[in-house]
PDB file of C-alpha atoms in Angstrom:
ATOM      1  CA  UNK A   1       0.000   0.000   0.000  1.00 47.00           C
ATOM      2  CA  UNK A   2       2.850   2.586   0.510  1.00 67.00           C
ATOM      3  CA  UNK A   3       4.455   1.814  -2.234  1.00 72.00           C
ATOM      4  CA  UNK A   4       0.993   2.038  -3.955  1.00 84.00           C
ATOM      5  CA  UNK A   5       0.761   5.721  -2.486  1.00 84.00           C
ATOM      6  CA  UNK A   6       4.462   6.749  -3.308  1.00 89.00           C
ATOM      7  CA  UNK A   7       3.764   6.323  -6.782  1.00 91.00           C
ATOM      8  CA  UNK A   8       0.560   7.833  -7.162  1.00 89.00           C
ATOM      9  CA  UNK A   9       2.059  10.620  -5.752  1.00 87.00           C
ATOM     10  CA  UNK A  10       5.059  10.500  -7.988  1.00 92.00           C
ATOM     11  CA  UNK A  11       2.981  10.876 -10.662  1.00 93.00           C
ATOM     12  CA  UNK A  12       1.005  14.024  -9.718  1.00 88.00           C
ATOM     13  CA  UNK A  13       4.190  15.695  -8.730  1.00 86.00           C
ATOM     14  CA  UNK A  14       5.400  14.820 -12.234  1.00 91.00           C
ATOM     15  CA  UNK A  15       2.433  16.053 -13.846  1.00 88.00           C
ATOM     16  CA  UNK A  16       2.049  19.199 -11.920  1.00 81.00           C
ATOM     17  CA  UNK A  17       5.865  20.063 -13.166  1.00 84.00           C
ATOM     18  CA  UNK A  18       5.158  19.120 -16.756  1.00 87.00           C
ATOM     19  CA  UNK A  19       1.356  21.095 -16.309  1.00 82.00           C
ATOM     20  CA  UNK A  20       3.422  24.501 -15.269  1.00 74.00           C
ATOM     21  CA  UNK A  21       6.402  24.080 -17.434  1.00 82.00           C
ATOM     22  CA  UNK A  22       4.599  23.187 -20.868  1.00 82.00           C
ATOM     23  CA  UNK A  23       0.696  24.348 -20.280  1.00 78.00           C
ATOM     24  CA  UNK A  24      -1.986  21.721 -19.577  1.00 79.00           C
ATOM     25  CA  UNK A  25      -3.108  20.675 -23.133  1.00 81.00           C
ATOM     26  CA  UNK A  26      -0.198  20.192 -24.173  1.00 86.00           C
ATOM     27  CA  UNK A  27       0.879  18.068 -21.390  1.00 89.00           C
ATOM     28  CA  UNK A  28       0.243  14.007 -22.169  1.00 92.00           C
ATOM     29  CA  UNK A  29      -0.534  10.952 -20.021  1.00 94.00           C
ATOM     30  CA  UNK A  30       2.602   9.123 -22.041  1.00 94.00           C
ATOM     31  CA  UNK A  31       5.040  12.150 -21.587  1.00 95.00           C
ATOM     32  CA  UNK A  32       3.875  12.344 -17.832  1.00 94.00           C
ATOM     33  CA  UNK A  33       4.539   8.562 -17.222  1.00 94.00           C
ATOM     34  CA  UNK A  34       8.081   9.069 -19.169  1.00 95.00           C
ATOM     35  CA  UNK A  35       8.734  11.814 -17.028  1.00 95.00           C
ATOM     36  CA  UNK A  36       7.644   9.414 -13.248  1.00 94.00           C
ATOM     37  CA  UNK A  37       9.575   6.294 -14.847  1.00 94.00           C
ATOM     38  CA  UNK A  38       6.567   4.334 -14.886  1.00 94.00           C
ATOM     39  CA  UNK A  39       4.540   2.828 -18.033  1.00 94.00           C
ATOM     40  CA  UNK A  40       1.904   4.367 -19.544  1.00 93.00           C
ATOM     41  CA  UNK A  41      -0.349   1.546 -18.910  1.00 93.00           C
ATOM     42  CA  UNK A  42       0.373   2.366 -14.898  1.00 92.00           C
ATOM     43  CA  UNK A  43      -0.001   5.786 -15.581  1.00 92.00           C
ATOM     44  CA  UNK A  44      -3.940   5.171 -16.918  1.00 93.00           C
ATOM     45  CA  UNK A  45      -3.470   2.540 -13.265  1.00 92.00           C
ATOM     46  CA  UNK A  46      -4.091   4.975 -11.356  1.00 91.00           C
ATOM     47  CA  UNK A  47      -5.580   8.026 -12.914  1.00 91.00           C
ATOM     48  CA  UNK A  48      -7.782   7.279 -16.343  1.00 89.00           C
ATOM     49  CA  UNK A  49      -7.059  10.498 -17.631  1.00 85.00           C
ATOM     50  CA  UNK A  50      -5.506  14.094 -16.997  1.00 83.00           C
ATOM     51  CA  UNK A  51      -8.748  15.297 -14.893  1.00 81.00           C
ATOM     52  CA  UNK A  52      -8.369  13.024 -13.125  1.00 84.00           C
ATOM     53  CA  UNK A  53      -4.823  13.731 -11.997  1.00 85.00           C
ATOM     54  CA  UNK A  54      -5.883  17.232 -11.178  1.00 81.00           C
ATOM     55  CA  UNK A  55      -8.413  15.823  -8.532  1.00 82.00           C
ATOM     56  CA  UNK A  56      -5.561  13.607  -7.632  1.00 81.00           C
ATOM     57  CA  UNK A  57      -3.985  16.702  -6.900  1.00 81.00           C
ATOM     58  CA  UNK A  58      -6.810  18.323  -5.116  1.00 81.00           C
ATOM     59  CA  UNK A  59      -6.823  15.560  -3.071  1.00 83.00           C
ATOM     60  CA  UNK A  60      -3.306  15.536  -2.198  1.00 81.00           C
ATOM     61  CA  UNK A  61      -3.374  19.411  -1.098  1.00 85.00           C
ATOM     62  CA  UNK A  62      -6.799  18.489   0.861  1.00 87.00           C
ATOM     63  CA  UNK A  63      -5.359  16.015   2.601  1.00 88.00           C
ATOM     64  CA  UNK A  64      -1.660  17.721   3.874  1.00 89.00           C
ATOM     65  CA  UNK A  65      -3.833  21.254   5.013  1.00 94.00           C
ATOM     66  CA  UNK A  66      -6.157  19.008   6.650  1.00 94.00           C
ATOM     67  CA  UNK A  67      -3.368  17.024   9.241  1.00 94.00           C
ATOM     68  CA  UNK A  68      -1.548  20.399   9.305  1.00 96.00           C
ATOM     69  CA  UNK A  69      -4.265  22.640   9.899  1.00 97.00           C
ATOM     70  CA  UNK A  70      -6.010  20.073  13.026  1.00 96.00           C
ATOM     71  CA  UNK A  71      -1.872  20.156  14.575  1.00 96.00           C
ATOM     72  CA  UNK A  72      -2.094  23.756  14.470  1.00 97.00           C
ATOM     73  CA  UNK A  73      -5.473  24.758  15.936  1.00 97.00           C
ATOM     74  CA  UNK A  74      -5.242  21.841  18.522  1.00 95.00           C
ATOM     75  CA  UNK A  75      -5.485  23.818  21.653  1.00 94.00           C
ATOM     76  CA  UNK A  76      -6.449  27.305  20.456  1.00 96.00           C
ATOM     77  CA  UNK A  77     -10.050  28.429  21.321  1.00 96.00           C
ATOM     78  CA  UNK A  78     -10.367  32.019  19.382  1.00 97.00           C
ATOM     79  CA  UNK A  79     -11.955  31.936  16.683  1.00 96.00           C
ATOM     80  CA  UNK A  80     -10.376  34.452  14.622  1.00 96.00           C
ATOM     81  CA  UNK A  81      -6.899  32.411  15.509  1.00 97.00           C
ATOM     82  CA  UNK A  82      -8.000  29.079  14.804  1.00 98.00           C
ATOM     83  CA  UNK A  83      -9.412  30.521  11.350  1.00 97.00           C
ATOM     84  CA  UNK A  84      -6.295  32.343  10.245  1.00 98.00           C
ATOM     85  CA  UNK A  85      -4.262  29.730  11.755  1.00 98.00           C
ATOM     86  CA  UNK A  86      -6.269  27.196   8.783  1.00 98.00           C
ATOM     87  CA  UNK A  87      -5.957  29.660   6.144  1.00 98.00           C
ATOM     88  CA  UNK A  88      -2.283  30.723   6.431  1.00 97.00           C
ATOM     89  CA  UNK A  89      -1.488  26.984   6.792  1.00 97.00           C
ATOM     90  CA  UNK A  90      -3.080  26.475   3.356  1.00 96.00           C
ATOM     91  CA  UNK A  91      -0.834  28.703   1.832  1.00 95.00           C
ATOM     92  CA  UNK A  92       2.094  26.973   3.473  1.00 95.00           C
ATOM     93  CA  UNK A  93       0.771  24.214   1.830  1.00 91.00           C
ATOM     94  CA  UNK A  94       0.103  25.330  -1.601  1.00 89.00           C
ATOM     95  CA  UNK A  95       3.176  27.539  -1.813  1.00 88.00           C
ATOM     96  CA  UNK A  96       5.059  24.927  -4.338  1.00 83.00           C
ATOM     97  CA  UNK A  97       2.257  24.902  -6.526  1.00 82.00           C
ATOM     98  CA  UNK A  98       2.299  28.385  -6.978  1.00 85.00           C
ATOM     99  CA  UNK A  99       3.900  28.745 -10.390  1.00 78.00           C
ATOM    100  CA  UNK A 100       1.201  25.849 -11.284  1.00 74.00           C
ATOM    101  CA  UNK A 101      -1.686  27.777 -10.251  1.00 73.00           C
ATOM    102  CA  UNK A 102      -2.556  29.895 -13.482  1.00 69.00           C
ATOM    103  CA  UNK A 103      -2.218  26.955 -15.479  1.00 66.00           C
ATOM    104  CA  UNK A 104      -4.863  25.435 -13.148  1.00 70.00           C
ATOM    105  CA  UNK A 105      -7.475  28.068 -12.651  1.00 70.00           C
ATOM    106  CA  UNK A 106      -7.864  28.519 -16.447  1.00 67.00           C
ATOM    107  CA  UNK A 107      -9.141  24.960 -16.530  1.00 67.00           C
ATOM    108  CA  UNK A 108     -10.886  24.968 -13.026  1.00 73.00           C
ATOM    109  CA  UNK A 109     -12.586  28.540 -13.847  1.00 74.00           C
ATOM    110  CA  UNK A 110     -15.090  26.682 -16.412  1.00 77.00           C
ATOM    111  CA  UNK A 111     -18.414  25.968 -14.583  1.00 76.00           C
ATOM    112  CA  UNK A 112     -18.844  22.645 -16.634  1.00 80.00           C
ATOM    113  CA  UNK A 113     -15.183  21.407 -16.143  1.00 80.00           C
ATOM    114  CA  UNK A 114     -14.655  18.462 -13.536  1.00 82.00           C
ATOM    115  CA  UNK A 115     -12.136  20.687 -12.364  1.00 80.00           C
ATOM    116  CA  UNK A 116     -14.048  23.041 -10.861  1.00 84.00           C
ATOM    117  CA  UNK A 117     -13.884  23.320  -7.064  1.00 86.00           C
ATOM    118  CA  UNK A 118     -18.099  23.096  -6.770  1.00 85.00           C
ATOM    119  CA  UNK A 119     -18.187  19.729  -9.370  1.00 86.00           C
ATOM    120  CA  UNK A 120     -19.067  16.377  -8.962  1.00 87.00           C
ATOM    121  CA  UNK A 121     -15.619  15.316  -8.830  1.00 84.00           C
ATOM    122  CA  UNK A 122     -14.285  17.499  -6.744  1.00 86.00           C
ATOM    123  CA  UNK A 123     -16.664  16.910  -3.728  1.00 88.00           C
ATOM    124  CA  UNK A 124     -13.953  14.952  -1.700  1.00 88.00           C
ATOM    125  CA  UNK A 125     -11.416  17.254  -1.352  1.00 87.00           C
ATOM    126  CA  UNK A 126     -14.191  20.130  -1.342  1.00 90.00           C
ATOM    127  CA  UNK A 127     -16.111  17.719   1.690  1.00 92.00           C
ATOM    128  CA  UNK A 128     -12.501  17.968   3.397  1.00 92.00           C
ATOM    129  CA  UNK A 129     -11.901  21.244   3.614  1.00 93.00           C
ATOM    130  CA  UNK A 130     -16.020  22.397   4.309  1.00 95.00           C
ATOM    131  CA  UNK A 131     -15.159  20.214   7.266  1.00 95.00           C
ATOM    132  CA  UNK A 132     -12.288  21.582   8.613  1.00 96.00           C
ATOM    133  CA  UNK A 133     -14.135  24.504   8.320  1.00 96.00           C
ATOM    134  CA  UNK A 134     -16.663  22.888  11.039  1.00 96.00           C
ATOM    135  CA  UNK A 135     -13.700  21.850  13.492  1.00 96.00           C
ATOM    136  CA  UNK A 136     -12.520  25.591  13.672  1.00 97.00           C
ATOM    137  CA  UNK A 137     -16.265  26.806  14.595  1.00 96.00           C
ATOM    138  CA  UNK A 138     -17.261  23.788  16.654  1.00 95.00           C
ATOM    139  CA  UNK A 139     -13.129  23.676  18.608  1.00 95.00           C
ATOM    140  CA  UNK A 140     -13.560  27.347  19.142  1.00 95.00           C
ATOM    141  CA  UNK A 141     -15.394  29.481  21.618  1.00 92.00           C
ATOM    142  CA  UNK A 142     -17.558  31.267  19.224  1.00 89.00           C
ATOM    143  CA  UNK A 143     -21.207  32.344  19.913  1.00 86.00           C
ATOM    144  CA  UNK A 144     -23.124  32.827  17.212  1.00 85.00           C
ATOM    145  CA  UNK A 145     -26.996  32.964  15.912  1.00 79.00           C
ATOM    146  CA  UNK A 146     -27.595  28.805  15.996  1.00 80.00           C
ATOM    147  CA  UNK A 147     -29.210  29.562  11.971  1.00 76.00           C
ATOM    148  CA  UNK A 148     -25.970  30.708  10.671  1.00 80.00           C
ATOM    149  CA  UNK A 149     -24.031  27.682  12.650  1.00 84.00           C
ATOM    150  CA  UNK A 150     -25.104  25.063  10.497  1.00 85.00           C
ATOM    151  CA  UNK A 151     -24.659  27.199   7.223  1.00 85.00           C
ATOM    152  CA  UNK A 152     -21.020  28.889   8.237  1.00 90.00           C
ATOM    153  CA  UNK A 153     -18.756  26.033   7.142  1.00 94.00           C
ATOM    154  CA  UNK A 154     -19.966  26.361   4.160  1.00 90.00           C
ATOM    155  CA  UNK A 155     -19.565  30.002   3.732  1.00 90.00           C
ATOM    156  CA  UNK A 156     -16.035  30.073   5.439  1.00 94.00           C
ATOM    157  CA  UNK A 157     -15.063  27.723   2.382  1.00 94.00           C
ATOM    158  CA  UNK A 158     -16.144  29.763  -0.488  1.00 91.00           C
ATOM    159  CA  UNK A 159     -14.044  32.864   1.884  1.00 92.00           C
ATOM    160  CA  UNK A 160     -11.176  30.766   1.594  1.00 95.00           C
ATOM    161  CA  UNK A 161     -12.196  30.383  -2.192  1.00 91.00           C
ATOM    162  CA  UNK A 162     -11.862  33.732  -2.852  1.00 92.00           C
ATOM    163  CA  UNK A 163      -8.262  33.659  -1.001  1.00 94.00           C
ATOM    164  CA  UNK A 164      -7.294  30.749  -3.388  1.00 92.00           C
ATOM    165  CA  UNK A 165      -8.327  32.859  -6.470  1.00 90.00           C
ATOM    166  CA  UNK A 166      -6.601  36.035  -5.463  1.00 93.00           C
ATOM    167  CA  UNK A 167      -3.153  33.574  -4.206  1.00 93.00           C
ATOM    168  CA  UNK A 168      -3.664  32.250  -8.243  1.00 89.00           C
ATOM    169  CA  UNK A 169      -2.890  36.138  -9.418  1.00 89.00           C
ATOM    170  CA  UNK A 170      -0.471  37.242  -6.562  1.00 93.00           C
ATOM    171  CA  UNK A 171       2.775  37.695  -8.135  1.00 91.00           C
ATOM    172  CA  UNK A 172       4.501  39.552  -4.561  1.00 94.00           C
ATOM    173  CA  UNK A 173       7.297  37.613  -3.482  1.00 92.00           C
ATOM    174  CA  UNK A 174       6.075  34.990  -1.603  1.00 89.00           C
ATOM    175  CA  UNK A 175       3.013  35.159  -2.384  1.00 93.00           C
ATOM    176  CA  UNK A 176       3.080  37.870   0.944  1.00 96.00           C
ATOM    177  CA  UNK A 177      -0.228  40.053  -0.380  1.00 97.00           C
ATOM    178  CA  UNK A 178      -1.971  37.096  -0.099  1.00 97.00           C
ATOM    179  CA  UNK A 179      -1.291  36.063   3.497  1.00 97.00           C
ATOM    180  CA  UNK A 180      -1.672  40.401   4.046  1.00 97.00           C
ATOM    181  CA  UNK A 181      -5.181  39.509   3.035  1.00 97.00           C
ATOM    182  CA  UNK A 182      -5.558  36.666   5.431  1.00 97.00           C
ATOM    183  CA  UNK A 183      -4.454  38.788   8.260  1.00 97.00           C
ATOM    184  CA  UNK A 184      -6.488  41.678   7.683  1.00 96.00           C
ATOM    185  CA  UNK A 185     -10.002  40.102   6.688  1.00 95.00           C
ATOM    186  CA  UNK A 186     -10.438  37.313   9.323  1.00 96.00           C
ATOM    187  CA  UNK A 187     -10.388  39.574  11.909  1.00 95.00           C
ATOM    188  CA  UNK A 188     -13.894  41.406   9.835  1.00 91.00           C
ATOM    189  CA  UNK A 189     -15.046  38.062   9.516  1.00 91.00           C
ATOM    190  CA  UNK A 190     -14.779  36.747  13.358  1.00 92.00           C
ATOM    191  CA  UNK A 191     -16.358  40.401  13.920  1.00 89.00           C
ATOM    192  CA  UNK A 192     -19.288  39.881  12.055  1.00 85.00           C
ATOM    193  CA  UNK A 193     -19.867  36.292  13.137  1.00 86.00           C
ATOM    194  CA  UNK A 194     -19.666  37.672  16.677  1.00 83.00           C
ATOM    195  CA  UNK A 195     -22.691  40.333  15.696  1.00 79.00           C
ATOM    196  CA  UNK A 196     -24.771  37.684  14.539  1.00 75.00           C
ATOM    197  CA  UNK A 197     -25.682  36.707  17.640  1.00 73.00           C
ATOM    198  CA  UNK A 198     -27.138  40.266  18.807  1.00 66.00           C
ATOM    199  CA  UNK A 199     -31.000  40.082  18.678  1.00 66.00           C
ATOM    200  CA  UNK A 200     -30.900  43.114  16.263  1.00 60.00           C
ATOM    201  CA  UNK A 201     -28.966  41.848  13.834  1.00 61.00           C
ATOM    202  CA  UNK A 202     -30.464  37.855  13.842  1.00 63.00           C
ATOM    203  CA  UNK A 203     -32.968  39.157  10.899  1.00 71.00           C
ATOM    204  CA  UNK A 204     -29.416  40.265   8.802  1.00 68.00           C
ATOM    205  CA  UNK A 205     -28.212  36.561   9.260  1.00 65.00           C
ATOM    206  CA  UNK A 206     -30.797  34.920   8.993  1.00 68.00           C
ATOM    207  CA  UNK A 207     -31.686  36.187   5.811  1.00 72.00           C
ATOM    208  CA  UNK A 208     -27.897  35.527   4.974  1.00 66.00           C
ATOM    209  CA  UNK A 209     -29.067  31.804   5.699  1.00 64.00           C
ATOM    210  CA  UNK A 210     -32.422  31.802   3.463  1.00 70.00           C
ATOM    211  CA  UNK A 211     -30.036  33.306   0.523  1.00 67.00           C
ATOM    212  CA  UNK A 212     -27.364  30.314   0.970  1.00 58.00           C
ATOM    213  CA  UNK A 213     -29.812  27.709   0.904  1.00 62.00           C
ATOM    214  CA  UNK A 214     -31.773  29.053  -2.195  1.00 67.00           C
ATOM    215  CA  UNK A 215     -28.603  29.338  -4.523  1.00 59.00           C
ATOM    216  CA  UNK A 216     -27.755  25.908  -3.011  1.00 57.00           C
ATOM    217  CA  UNK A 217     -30.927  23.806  -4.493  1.00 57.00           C
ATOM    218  CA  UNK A 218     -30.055  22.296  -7.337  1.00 50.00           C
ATOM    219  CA  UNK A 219     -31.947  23.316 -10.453  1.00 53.00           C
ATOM    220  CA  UNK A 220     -30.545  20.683 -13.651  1.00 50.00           C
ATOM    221  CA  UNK A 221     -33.437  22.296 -16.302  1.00 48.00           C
ATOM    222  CA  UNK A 222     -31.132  22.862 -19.148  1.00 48.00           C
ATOM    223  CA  UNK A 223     -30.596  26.584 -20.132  1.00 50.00           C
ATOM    224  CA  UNK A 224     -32.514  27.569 -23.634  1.00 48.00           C
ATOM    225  CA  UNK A 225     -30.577  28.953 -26.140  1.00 43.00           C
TER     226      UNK A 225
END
């Protein structure tokens, strides 16, 4: 079995280096395998097709912010720590993918790609990380309106989203605007979580709630032309 996982991952290291140097269409499953030492045959073993190493990928990002993130919170109770503490971590995380990421969000940005965060195929990795999301509200000692609880994981993952998609275009050294941006909007967030709970503001969030769940229901009548 860990031989199994060492060279699965081989192979989406390979193919993220081939992906960034030489664009993703123009990146093959044989020149990938040529590139990991393994057969092509092997290759198509473990991932039937290029898509498929990208969720691969998704996965393997997923799964190294998810044991790093839980070490790092373990312990802390604030909120607004525990949430930066996740986010910064990801970009620990992703920070040798960097050079990679353009290359990914011009596939991932298509609605109907498998690559997109919200798809089908994705749901593992996006499961993972709406989860974690849970563990920093649920480990910390933040009171909130108990309608927005159930809905905030949710909502703290497309935040982090939005971090991803501005980390994609930061070209500061380091990626440092990125984790500038981390720094200076969780503290707004954990600020307006906190108000939620107010009596005068429970309408505010509670609408916030009705909104989230009506773009959420699925709706699969095709678009006319």
């Amino acid at each position: 079995m860990a031989k199994s996982e060492e060279t699965r991952s081989l192979i989406v290291a390979t193919a993220l280096r081939l992906f960034a140097e030489n664009g993703y269409d123009r990146t093959t499953m044989r020149a990938i395998a040529g590139e990991a030492g393994v057969s092509v045959g092997n290759a198509y073993y473990y991932f039937a097709s290029k898509d498929q190493l990208i969720q691969g990928f998704y996965d393997e990002i997923a799964k190294g912010h998810l044991t790093m993130a839980r070490q790092a919170i373990e312990g802390e109770q604030d909120f607004s720590a525990r949430l930066k503490t996740v986010l910064l971590t990801w970009l620990d995380v992703a920070e040798p993918y960097h050079r990679f990421g353009t290359q990914l969000f011009v596939n991932a940005a298509d609605p109907e790609s498998p690559l997109s965060p919200f798809s089908e195929e994705s749901a593992p990795a996006r499961e993972s990380s709406v989860g974690l999301m849970r563990d920093v509200i649920e480990g910390s000692d933040a009171k909130l309106d108990p309608d927005l609880r159930d809905e905030l994981p949710d909502l703290l993952w497309l935040y982090q989203m939005g971090v991803v998609l501005f980390w994609v275009h930061d070209r500061s050294r380091g990626q440092k605007r990125s984790r500038v941006l981390v720094e200076r909007t969780v503290p707004l967030i954990a600020r307006l979580v906190g108000l939620s709970r107010l009596r005068v503001l429970r309408p505010v969030s509670r609408e916030i709630v009705s909104l989230i769940r009506d773009l959420s229901k699925r709706d699969d009548t095709p678009e006319r032309v």
